[in-house]
Structures are given as structure tokens and as C-alpha cells.
Amino acid sequence: MDWKVPLADLDYGTEEEQAVLAVLRSKWLTMGAVTQQFEERFRELTGTRYALAVSNATQALHLACLALGIGAGDEVIVPSLSFVATANAVLYTGAQVRFADILDPLEPTLNPAEIERLATPRTKAVIVMHYGGYPCRMHEILAACQPRGLRVIEDAAHSPGAALAGKPLGAWGDIGCFSFFSNKNLSTGEGGMLTTSDPALYEKMKLQRSHGMTTLTYDRHHGHAFSYDVVDLGYNDRIDEMRAALGLCQLAKLAANNARRWQLTTRYWDSLPAGYAARVLEAPFAHLRVQVETGALLPACHLLPILLPEGANREEFMTGLRERGVQSSIHYPPIHRFTYHRARCGEVHMPKTEAYAAREVTLPLYPTMGEESVDWVLASLM
Ligand SMILES: *Cc1c(COP(=O)(O)O)cnc(C)c1O
């Protein structure tokens, strides 16, 4: 469809074209100097000791689970209000998922009290997801995890460049997982990044990213090695140099683009129509209070979620937007309600997640969006 205002759009220009062309002309296409540079720049962004570029965030989450020793017989606490990959990464390892509810329909991140309710002697870790680019309550989450010896993985797919209390997201837990899928804040088509400050976790993830091999093609090309050993069961979760080059360009634009997202977000918040304003405004401001109290940097503003009034007909609402050329979406159908996950993980009830997911609509937001497009969307809500 030809949308007047699409849900998301890329900020791509001649820099990206030139960067990819330079890689093509260099004829070194995968896991080389450009990837190393991308990892180095990303490590600076999160302030972690290590960053490891991978093929996508789904595999980043999978490698993170494996590095923490999660497997059959273990349980991991996972938000149901997330993209399905957050839970699937755990299931790949043979471990079981325990779904956690959100704090409130007005604050849709993992409720720290759920950790106490769901933890058993088998629980190994908690995955948190910084919904829409707004931080989870990390102080309370860590306080619940630490005495129980639970490890923490951050699904930071929505939140590159965001921080809480001055500390970047992706640096709070044991491991951070980022996505560079086309519609994310930093996009390379497909791609992902792992961040950690633990050298043992880093080494384990690095090995498993590339078949558990002790040396890489790049090392052998540079005469550092002739052969290799395989010391672990690994995968091919590598990124290529074209994507790493796109990632470097996008990373250079990230701070300005996130700031622009923030500007547009506040324009939405300031002028949402009265019918939705009270409910709508509370949702982001619930996050905002966390931000302001802790003196954080800006959130990543990946999504612009609004909550329709109870009983509103969402399909009709979204059809009305479509007729005005405005694309909208839903984040997310809860994972615990999917056919596969009900069969595999058992029937559970998540009242707040279900209430939120039934009323949520995501409106267009992207850094190249003009004020007039925000105003068009706002006018279309009436
Ligand atoms: C996009 C996304 C993922 C998966 O990322 P890919 O890079 O597409 O594998 C995981 N979790 C969340 C919350 C996401 O939004």
C-alpha cells in the first residue's frame, strides 16, 4: 500500500550507499575490519567491555541464553508482551518459559514483583524487554534477581542509545541484545549485537557465533593462523561487512535520530485529542516519571503506543486511520496467547498484559517524519 504516513521509515542516504560500495570494492565481504569497527563503536555506545555483532537479535538472545548455561530442566522468566523471539530464544535451548505480566496497562514493562511470584529453584534467568525504547524498572528488577542468583538478559531491540540513570540500556544486565532489523531505530536490514562486560560470557558467545572454531577466516587471511580446532557446539550467527558498514553509518546518526523521535513523541503527547488524551498521556508519562526521577538520558522512543478507551472498537479505529492513509500496528499480540506457546508452555492468564494488548495501537514514528505528518495523524484520530 502507498501510505500517506507509514508506520516507520528509514533514514538512509548517500553515506550508506557509499559505505556499502566501498565494502563491495574491497572484496572482503564478511566479519572483517568493518565489523570490528562497528563492534568497537557500539561498545562505546553501551559502555560495556565487549560488543559482538551477530546476524540478528533472535540469535543474539539465543547465544545469550546458551552463554548463561540455560538448557533443558531450567526455567526463564520472560515478558509475554514482547516479540515472539524473546520467548523462542529460551525454547531453542530446551529450557521452559515462565511468562511474566506487565506492571500496569499504563506502564507496559515487566513487573518486578512477578520475579518473586514466578521464581522456582529451577529458574536461571530473567529476560527484560525495554518496551518501545523506554527502560524497565531495572533497579527493582536487579534487586529481585540478585538475592536469588538469577541472571539478567536485556532484550534491548527497541532501545539502542537509551539509558536509565545515566547508564546505557544493554549495560544493566549480564548481557544486552540489540536488533538492527529494518524497522528498528538502527537498521541494517538484518543484524544484531550482543553487549556484555563479562569476559567469560563474551568468549563463549564469540565462539558459538562461528561454529565453536578457535580461529576465523579473517585471522587465517591475515596469516595469524593456519588451522583451527572446534571446542564447542556453535552456529553460524555471523554478520557481513555490508551490514556492518550500514550499521556504522546508522550509528553515527543514532543520537540525532533518537532526539528527533523524542521531539515528535512530545508533539504527539502534547496534542492528543481529548478523548484519548488522559489515558494516552498517562502511558508514556508513567515511563517518563522513571526517566526524570533517575536523571536518565532520553529514551529511544522506538514506538508511539496509545491506549484506546476501554470498549473502543480497535479494528474500526485502525480502518479509519487506513482510510486517511495512516499506517498503524499493534505491539504486541501477547506471546502466551499464541497457539504454539499455549501448547508448549501451558495455559496462563496475564490480566494486565491482556488488557493492554487488547487496547493498544501503535502510531507512525520515525526520524525523517515531519511535524505536518504528526499533525495529519493527530487529525485522523478525531
Ligand atoms: C525485533 C525484535 C526482536 C528480534 O530481532 P531480529 O533482529 O529481527 O531477530 C526481538 N525482540 C524484540 C522486542 C524485537 O522488537
GROMACS .gro file of C-alpha atoms and ligand atoms in nm:
model
  397
    1MET     CA    1   0.000   0.000   0.000
    2ASP     CA    2   0.107   0.356  -0.066
    3TRP     CA    3   0.070   0.514   0.278
    4LYS     CA    4   0.049   0.889   0.324
    5VAL     CA    5   0.214   0.832   0.663
    6PRO     CA    6   0.382   0.492   0.702
    7LEU     CA    7   0.440   0.336   1.043
    8ALA     CA    8   0.818   0.358   1.006
    9ASP     CA    9   1.072   0.475   0.750
   10LEU     CA   10   1.449   0.453   0.707
   11ASP     CA   11   1.693   0.742   0.733
   12TYR     CA   12   1.917   0.621   0.452
   13GLY     CA   13   2.124   0.842   0.223
   14THR     CA   14   2.435   0.854   0.009
   15GLU     CA   15   2.655   0.774   0.315
   16GLU     CA   16   2.501   0.427   0.333
   17GLU     CA   17   2.533   0.378  -0.044
   18GLN     CA   18   2.900   0.484  -0.039
   19ALA     CA   19   2.980   0.268   0.263
   20VAL     CA   20   2.836  -0.047   0.106
   21LEU     CA   21   3.003   0.028  -0.226
   22ALA     CA   22   3.340   0.061  -0.051
   23VAL     CA   23   3.290  -0.281   0.108
   24LEU     CA   24   3.195  -0.440  -0.225
   25ARG     CA   25   3.503  -0.291  -0.388
   26SER     CA   26   3.726  -0.414  -0.106
   27LYS     CA   27   3.608  -0.771  -0.184
   28TRP     CA   28   3.616  -0.868   0.183
   29LEU     CA   29   3.251  -0.937   0.249
   30THR     CA   30   3.213  -1.089   0.593
   31MET     CA   31   3.338  -1.044   0.952
   32GLY     CA   32   3.642  -0.826   0.885
   33ALA     CA   33   3.772  -0.481   0.972
   34VAL     CA   34   3.437  -0.307   0.922
   35THR     CA   35   3.261  -0.548   1.158
   36GLN     CA   36   3.535  -0.494   1.417
   37GLN     CA   37   3.495  -0.119   1.386
   38PHE     CA   38   3.116  -0.147   1.421
   39GLU     CA   39   3.163  -0.354   1.737
   40GLU     CA   40   3.410  -0.101   1.875
   41ARG     CA   41   3.173   0.195   1.812
   42PHE     CA   42   2.881   0.004   1.962
   43ARG     CA   43   3.086  -0.086   2.268
   44GLU     CA   44   3.141   0.287   2.317
   45LEU     CA   45   2.765   0.347   2.290
   46THR     CA   46   2.677   0.100   2.567
   47GLY     CA   47   2.990   0.150   2.774
   48THR     CA   48   3.029  -0.228   2.808
   49ARG     CA   49   3.367  -0.402   2.787
   50TYR     CA   50   3.258  -0.603   2.484
   51ALA     CA   51   3.023  -0.589   2.188
   52LEU     CA   52   2.973  -0.874   1.944
   53ALA     CA   53   2.794  -0.827   1.610
   54VAL     CA   54   2.563  -1.110   1.505
   55SER     CA   55   2.318  -1.198   1.229
   56ASN     CA   56   2.004  -1.082   1.416
   57ALA     CA   57   1.867  -1.025   1.766
   58THR     CA   58   1.686  -1.359   1.776
   59GLN     CA   59   2.024  -1.531   1.755
   60ALA     CA   60   2.173  -1.276   1.997
   61LEU     CA   61   1.910  -1.383   2.252
   62HIS     CA   62   1.979  -1.749   2.176
   63LEU     CA   63   2.356  -1.709   2.221
   64ALA     CA   64   2.296  -1.513   2.542
   65CYS     CA   65   2.085  -1.798   2.685
   66LEU     CA   66   2.348  -2.055   2.586
   67ALA     CA   67   2.632  -1.850   2.735
   68LEU     CA   68   2.447  -1.840   3.068
   69GLY     CA   69   2.425  -2.219   3.060
   70ILE     CA   70   2.047  -2.223   3.015
   71GLY     CA   71   1.916  -2.557   2.889
   72ALA     CA   72   1.677  -2.847   2.949
   73GLY     CA   73   1.542  -2.853   3.305
   74ASP     CA   74   1.586  -2.478   3.353
   75GLU     CA   75   1.324  -2.204   3.358
   76VAL     CA   76   1.350  -1.846   3.237
   77ILE     CA   77   1.109  -1.564   3.325
   78VAL     CA   78   1.009  -1.377   3.007
   79PRO     CA   79   0.763  -1.092   2.940
   80SER     CA   80   0.460  -1.205   2.742
   81LEU     CA   81   0.427  -0.852   2.600
   82SER     CA   82   0.715  -0.877   2.354
   83PHE     CA   83   0.803  -1.002   2.009
   84VAL     CA   84   0.781  -1.382   1.992
   85ALA     CA   85   1.161  -1.416   1.952
   86THR     CA   86   1.212  -1.317   2.318
   87ALA     CA   87   1.046  -1.640   2.431
   88ASN     CA   88   1.160  -1.858   2.142
   89ALA     CA   89   1.528  -1.796   2.217
   90VAL     CA   90   1.470  -1.969   2.552
   91LEU     CA   91   1.273  -2.256   2.396
   92TYR     CA   92   1.554  -2.326   2.144
   93THR     CA   93   1.775  -2.426   2.438
   94GLY     CA   94   1.521  -2.678   2.574
   95ALA     CA   95   1.450  -2.463   2.879
   96GLN     CA   96   1.096  -2.371   2.983
   97VAL     CA   97   0.945  -2.022   2.967
   98ARG     CA   98   0.752  -1.869   3.259
   99PHE     CA   99   0.554  -1.570   3.129
  100ALA     CA  100   0.553  -1.252   3.339
  101ASP     CA  101   0.289  -0.979   3.340
  102ILE     CA  102   0.346  -0.605   3.296
  103LEU     CA  103   0.326  -0.352   3.579
  104ASP     CA  104   0.011  -0.187   3.459
  105PRO     CA  105  -0.165  -0.115   3.131
  106LEU     CA  106  -0.020   0.233   3.176
  107GLU     CA  107   0.335   0.104   3.231
  108PRO     CA  108   0.383  -0.190   2.998
  109THR     CA  109   0.720  -0.325   3.115
  110LEU     CA  110   0.794  -0.632   3.326
  111ASN     CA  111   0.653  -0.610   3.678
  112PRO     CA  112   0.946  -0.672   3.917
  113ALA     CA  113   0.702  -0.839   4.163
  114GLU     CA  114   0.648  -1.113   3.903
  115ILE     CA  115   1.003  -1.236   3.965
  116GLU     CA  116   0.914  -1.326   4.324
  117ARG     CA  117   0.587  -1.490   4.214
  118LEU     CA  118   0.736  -1.699   3.932
  119ALA     CA  119   1.086  -1.792   4.053
  120THR     CA  120   1.142  -2.156   4.145
  121PRO     CA  121   1.464  -2.343   4.229
  122ARG     CA  122   1.483  -2.418   3.854
  123THR     CA  123   1.476  -2.052   3.744
  124LYS     CA  124   1.808  -1.948   3.592
  125ALA     CA  125   1.742  -1.607   3.442
  126VAL     CA  126   1.503  -1.324   3.364
  127ILE     CA  127   1.474  -1.158   3.023
  128VAL     CA  128   1.355  -0.798   3.037
  129MET     CA  129   1.243  -0.602   2.732
  130HIS     CA  130   1.262  -0.222   2.722
  131TYR     CA  131   0.924  -0.177   2.555
  132GLY     CA  132   0.913   0.096   2.293
  133GLY     CA  133   1.261   0.216   2.392
  134TYR     CA  134   1.155   0.307   2.749
  135PRO     CA  135   1.357   0.144   3.028
  136CYS     CA  136   1.223  -0.128   3.252
  137ARG     CA  137   1.247  -0.069   3.627
  138MET     CA  138   1.599  -0.205   3.636
  139HIS     CA  139   1.680  -0.115   3.998
  140GLU     CA  140   1.386  -0.318   4.129
  141ILE     CA  141   1.442  -0.597   3.879
  142LEU     CA  142   1.808  -0.637   3.976
  143ALA     CA  143   1.714  -0.619   4.345
  144ALA     CA  144   1.473  -0.911   4.289
  145CYS     CA  145   1.722  -1.113   4.083
  146GLN     CA  146   2.045  -1.074   4.277
  147PRO     CA  147   1.949  -1.248   4.605
  148ARG     CA  148   1.804  -1.539   4.404
  149GLY     CA  149   2.115  -1.574   4.189
  150LEU     CA  150   1.914  -1.505   3.873
  151ARG     CA  151   2.099  -1.379   3.568
  152VAL     CA  152   1.952  -1.094   3.362
  153ILE     CA  153   1.934  -1.067   2.983
  154GLU     CA  154   1.815  -0.737   2.835
  155ASP     CA  155   1.618  -0.760   2.513
  156ALA     CA  156   1.723  -0.411   2.400
  157ALA     CA  157   1.586  -0.448   2.046
  158HIS     CA  158   1.389  -0.124   2.089
  159SER     CA  159   1.647   0.076   2.278
  160PRO     CA  160   1.987   0.145   2.122
  161GLY     CA  161   2.115   0.477   2.257
  162ALA     CA  162   1.872   0.487   2.552
  163ALA     CA  163   1.982   0.500   2.914
  164LEU     CA  164   1.844   0.480   3.266
  165ALA     CA  165   2.005   0.680   3.548
  166GLY     CA  166   2.284   0.770   3.309
  167LYS     CA  167   2.369   0.405   3.241
  168PRO     CA  168   2.302   0.283   2.886
  169LEU     CA  169   2.044   0.009   2.832
  170GLY     CA  170   2.221  -0.311   2.738
  171ALA     CA  171   2.472  -0.250   3.018
  172TRP     CA  172   2.238  -0.321   3.311
  173GLY     CA  173   2.205  -0.696   3.285
  174ASP     CA  174   2.462  -0.972   3.228
  175ILE     CA  175   2.405  -0.949   2.853
  176GLY     CA  176   2.230  -0.700   2.623
  177CYS     CA  177   2.074  -0.800   2.288
  178PHE     CA  178   2.010  -0.545   2.012
  179SER     CA  179   1.829  -0.575   1.678
  180PHE     CA  180   1.909  -0.398   1.354
  181PHE     CA  181   1.603  -0.527   1.165
  182SER     CA  182   1.474  -0.278   0.903
  183ASN     CA  183   1.212  -0.113   1.124
  184LYS     CA  184   1.433  -0.065   1.432
  185ASN     CA  185   1.599   0.263   1.542
  186LEU     CA  186   1.933   0.149   1.397
  187SER     CA  187   1.863  -0.055   1.086
  188THR     CA  188   2.083  -0.265   0.861
  189GLY     CA  189   1.808  -0.489   0.713
  190GLU     CA  190   1.902  -0.784   0.931
  191GLY     CA  191   2.158  -0.771   1.209
  192GLY     CA  192   2.211  -0.768   1.583
  193MET     CA  193   2.458  -0.700   1.862
  194LEU     CA  194   2.545  -0.860   2.196
  195THR     CA  195   2.689  -0.649   2.477
  196THR     CA  196   2.849  -0.767   2.799
  197SER     CA  197   3.125  -0.674   3.040
  198ASP     CA  198   3.193  -1.035   3.144
  199PRO     CA  199   3.498  -1.177   2.961
  200ALA     CA  200   3.387  -1.541   3.004
  201LEU     CA  201   3.042  -1.473   2.858
  202TYR     CA  202   3.199  -1.277   2.574
  203GLU     CA  203   3.441  -1.559   2.485
  204LYS     CA  204   3.163  -1.818   2.495
  205MET     CA  205   2.932  -1.614   2.271
  206LYS     CA  206   3.215  -1.531   2.031
  207LEU     CA  207   3.300  -1.899   1.991
  208GLN     CA  208   2.940  -2.008   1.940
  209ARG     CA  209   2.877  -1.727   1.689
  210SER     CA  210   3.103  -1.909   1.445
  211HIS     CA  211   3.083  -2.289   1.485
  212GLY     CA  212   3.288  -2.302   1.806
  213MET     CA  213   3.602  -2.253   1.593
  214THR     CA  214   3.916  -2.123   1.763
  215THR     CA  215   4.028  -1.911   1.466
  216LEU     CA  216   3.830  -1.728   1.199
  217THR     CA  217   3.879  -1.698   0.823
  218TYR     CA  218   3.985  -1.338   0.877
  219ASP     CA  219   4.267  -1.442   1.115
  220ARG     CA  220   4.391  -1.701   0.866
  221HIS     CA  221   4.374  -1.450   0.580
  222HIS     CA  222   4.597  -1.221   0.784
  223GLY     CA  223   4.845  -1.500   0.844
  224HIS     CA  224   4.771  -1.524   1.216
  225ALA     CA  225   4.681  -1.893   1.193
  226PHE     CA  226   4.673  -2.189   0.954
  227SER     CA  227   4.424  -2.420   1.116
  228TYR     CA  228   4.158  -2.431   1.384
  229ASP     CA  229   4.004  -2.652   1.647
  230VAL     CA  230   3.633  -2.677   1.732
  231VAL     CA  231   3.585  -2.661   2.107
  232ASP     CA  232   3.209  -2.611   2.142
  233LEU     CA  233   2.886  -2.672   1.952
  234GLY     CA  234   2.850  -2.347   1.762
  235TYR     CA  235   2.636  -2.190   1.493
  236ASN     CA  236   2.665  -1.955   1.202
  237ASP     CA  237   2.536  -1.635   1.361
  238ARG     CA  238   2.777  -1.402   1.182
  239ILE     CA  239   2.707  -1.062   1.030
  240ASP     CA  240   2.854  -0.949   0.697
  241GLU     CA  241   3.063  -0.644   0.616
  242MET     CA  242   2.792  -0.472   0.410
  243ARG     CA  243   2.558  -0.473   0.709
  244ALA     CA  244   2.836  -0.368   0.946
  245ALA     CA  245   2.907  -0.074   0.712
  246LEU     CA  246   2.538   0.024   0.718
  247GLY     CA  247   2.548  -0.012   1.096
  248LEU     CA  248   2.839   0.232   1.127
  249CYS     CA  249   2.651   0.493   0.920
  250GLN     CA  250   2.333   0.443   1.118
  251LEU     CA  251   2.518   0.453   1.449
  252ALA     CA  252   2.661   0.794   1.356
  253LYS     CA  253   2.302   0.921   1.310
  254LEU     CA  254   2.152   0.746   1.612
  255ALA     CA  255   2.173   1.022   1.875
  256ALA     CA  256   2.024   1.286   1.643
  257ASN     CA  257   1.757   1.046   1.522
  258ASN     CA  258   1.659   0.941   1.874
  259ALA     CA  259   1.641   1.310   1.971
  260ARG     CA  260   1.414   1.373   1.673
  261ARG     CA  261   1.196   1.078   1.779
  262TRP     CA  262   1.171   1.238   2.124
  263GLN     CA  263   1.066   1.574   1.970
  264LEU     CA  264   0.794   1.407   1.762
  265THR     CA  265   0.683   1.196   2.058
  266THR     CA  266   0.631   1.504   2.276
  267ARG     CA  267   0.441   1.669   1.989
  268TYR     CA  268   0.205   1.370   1.988
  269TRP     CA  269   0.174   1.372   2.367
  270ASP     CA  270   0.107   1.744   2.384
  271SER     CA  271  -0.176   1.741   2.134
  272LEU     CA  272  -0.353   1.408   2.150
  273PRO     CA  273  -0.729   1.457   2.123
  274ALA     CA  274  -0.926   1.488   2.445
  275GLY     CA  275  -1.100   1.154   2.405
  276TYR     CA  276  -0.770   0.971   2.424
  277ALA     CA  277  -0.551   1.221   2.598
  278ALA     CA  278  -0.599   1.122   2.961
  279ARG     CA  279  -0.537   0.757   2.900
  280VAL     CA  280  -0.287   0.809   2.625
  281LEU     CA  281  -0.082   1.064   2.809
  282GLU     CA  282  -0.054   0.858   3.123
  283ALA     CA  283   0.104   0.567   2.941
  284PRO     CA  284   0.418   0.740   2.823
  285PHE     CA  285   0.434   0.961   3.130
  286ALA     CA  286   0.441   0.656   3.352
  287HIS     CA  287   0.769   0.578   3.178
  288LEU     CA  288   0.873   0.938   3.180
  289ARG     CA  289   0.846   0.960   3.559
  290VAL     CA  290   1.101   0.680   3.582
  291GLN     CA  291   1.327   0.868   3.346
  292VAL     CA  292   1.303   1.202   3.518
  293GLU     CA  293   1.343   1.071   3.873
  294THR     CA  294   1.660   0.890   3.783
  295GLY     CA  295   1.810   1.165   3.571
  296ALA     CA  296   1.835   0.948   3.263
  297LEU     CA  297   1.920   1.041   2.909
  298LEU     CA  298   1.641   1.041   2.655
  299PRO     CA  299   1.454   0.717   2.588
  300ALA     CA  300   1.496   0.567   2.241
  301CYS     CA  301   1.128   0.635   2.150
  302HIS     CA  302   1.113   0.334   1.921
  303LEU     CA  303   0.732   0.314   1.928
  304LEU     CA  304   0.447   0.559   1.979
  305PRO     CA  305   0.190   0.343   2.159
  306ILE     CA  306  -0.152   0.477   2.254
  307LEU     CA  307  -0.418   0.306   2.460
  308LEU     CA  308  -0.774   0.326   2.328
  309PRO     CA  309  -1.056   0.380   2.576
  310GLU     CA  310  -1.198   0.058   2.719
  311GLY     CA  311  -1.459  -0.091   2.490
  312ALA     CA  312  -1.346   0.102   2.181
  313ASN     CA  313  -1.354  -0.092   1.853
  314ARG     CA  314  -0.988  -0.116   1.757
  315GLU     CA  315  -1.042  -0.262   1.414
  316GLU     CA  316  -1.276   0.021   1.322
  317PHE     CA  317  -1.027   0.271   1.463
  318MET     CA  318  -0.737   0.128   1.261
  319THR     CA  319  -0.954   0.107   0.947
  320GLY     CA  320  -1.038   0.474   0.992
  321LEU     CA  321  -0.667   0.555   1.005
  322ARG     CA  322  -0.601   0.345   0.696
  323GLU     CA  323  -0.867   0.538   0.505
  324ARG     CA  324  -0.670   0.853   0.582
  325GLY     CA  325  -0.350   0.687   0.457
  326VAL     CA  326  -0.211   0.635   0.808
  327GLN     CA  327  -0.048   0.302   0.884
  328SER     CA  328  -0.084   0.170   1.238
  329SER     CA  329   0.009  -0.151   1.414
  330ILE     CA  330  -0.027  -0.349   1.738
  331HIS     CA  331   0.263  -0.419   1.977
  332TYR     CA  332   0.213  -0.698   2.061
  333PRO     CA  333  -0.026  -0.990   2.045
  334PRO     CA  334   0.081  -1.148   2.378
  335ILE     CA  335   0.311  -1.449   2.335
  336HIS     CA  336   0.127  -1.661   2.593
  337ARG     CA  337  -0.187  -1.650   2.374
  338PHE     CA  338  -0.026  -1.797   2.059
  339THR     CA  339  -0.139  -2.149   1.962
  340TYR     CA  340   0.215  -2.288   1.975
  341HIS     CA  341   0.308  -2.128   2.305
  342ARG     CA  342  -0.018  -2.232   2.476
  343ALA     CA  343   0.053  -2.590   2.378
  344ARG     CA  344   0.421  -2.578   2.471
  345CYS     CA  345   0.420  -2.354   2.779
  346GLY     CA  346   0.073  -2.422   2.921
  347GLU     CA  347  -0.235  -2.204   2.965
  348VAL     CA  348  -0.170  -1.897   3.176
  349HIS     CA  349  -0.365  -1.579   3.240
  350MET     CA  350  -0.189  -1.240   3.230
  351PRO     CA  351  -0.465  -0.990   3.312
  352LYS     CA  352  -0.267  -0.668   3.266
  353THR     CA  353  -0.085  -0.780   2.952
  354GLU     CA  354  -0.415  -0.895   2.801
  355ALA     CA  355  -0.589  -0.567   2.891
  356TYR     CA  356  -0.305  -0.365   2.740
  357ALA     CA  357  -0.272  -0.573   2.425
  358ALA     CA  358  -0.647  -0.552   2.361
  359ARG     CA  359  -0.645  -0.169   2.359
  360GLU     CA  360  -0.302  -0.074   2.225
  361VAL     CA  361  -0.244   0.089   1.886
  362THR     CA  362   0.099   0.196   1.758
  363LEU     CA  363   0.104   0.520   1.559
  364PRO     CA  364   0.365   0.626   1.299
  365LEU     CA  365   0.701   0.746   1.433
  366TYR     CA  366   1.033   0.776   1.252
  367PRO     CA  367   1.312   1.034   1.249
  368THR     CA  368   1.250   1.164   0.896
  369MET     CA  369   0.884   1.229   0.982
  370GLY     CA  370   0.773   1.591   0.951
  371GLU     CA  371   0.561   1.781   1.203
  372GLU     CA  372   0.287   1.804   0.939
  373SER     CA  373   0.270   1.422   0.931
  374VAL     CA  374   0.229   1.406   1.308
  375ASP     CA  375  -0.048   1.664   1.276
  376TRP     CA  376  -0.213   1.461   0.997
  377VAL     CA  377  -0.213   1.153   1.220
  378LEU     CA  378  -0.349   1.353   1.513
  379ALA     CA  379  -0.626   1.498   1.295
  380SER     CA  380  -0.706   1.144   1.178
  381LEU     CA  381  -0.770   1.026   1.536
  382MET     CA  382  -1.075   1.250   1.571
  383LIG     C1  383   1.277  -0.711   1.654
  383LIG     C2  384   1.277  -0.776   1.787
  383LIG     C3  385   1.345  -0.897   1.814
  383LIG     C4  386   1.407  -0.980   1.706
  383LIG     O1  387   1.502  -0.912   1.633
  383LIG     P1  388   1.559  -0.973   1.494
  383LIG     O2  389   1.682  -0.894   1.474
  383LIG     O3  390   1.455  -0.948   1.390
  383LIG     O4  391   1.584  -1.117   1.515
  383LIG     C5  392   1.347  -0.943   1.943
  383LIG     N1  393   1.284  -0.879   2.043
  383LIG     C6  394   1.216  -0.765   2.021
  383LIG     C7  395   1.150  -0.697   2.136
  383LIG     C8  396   1.209  -0.711   1.893
  383LIG     O5  397   1.138  -0.599   1.873
   0.00000   0.00000   0.00000
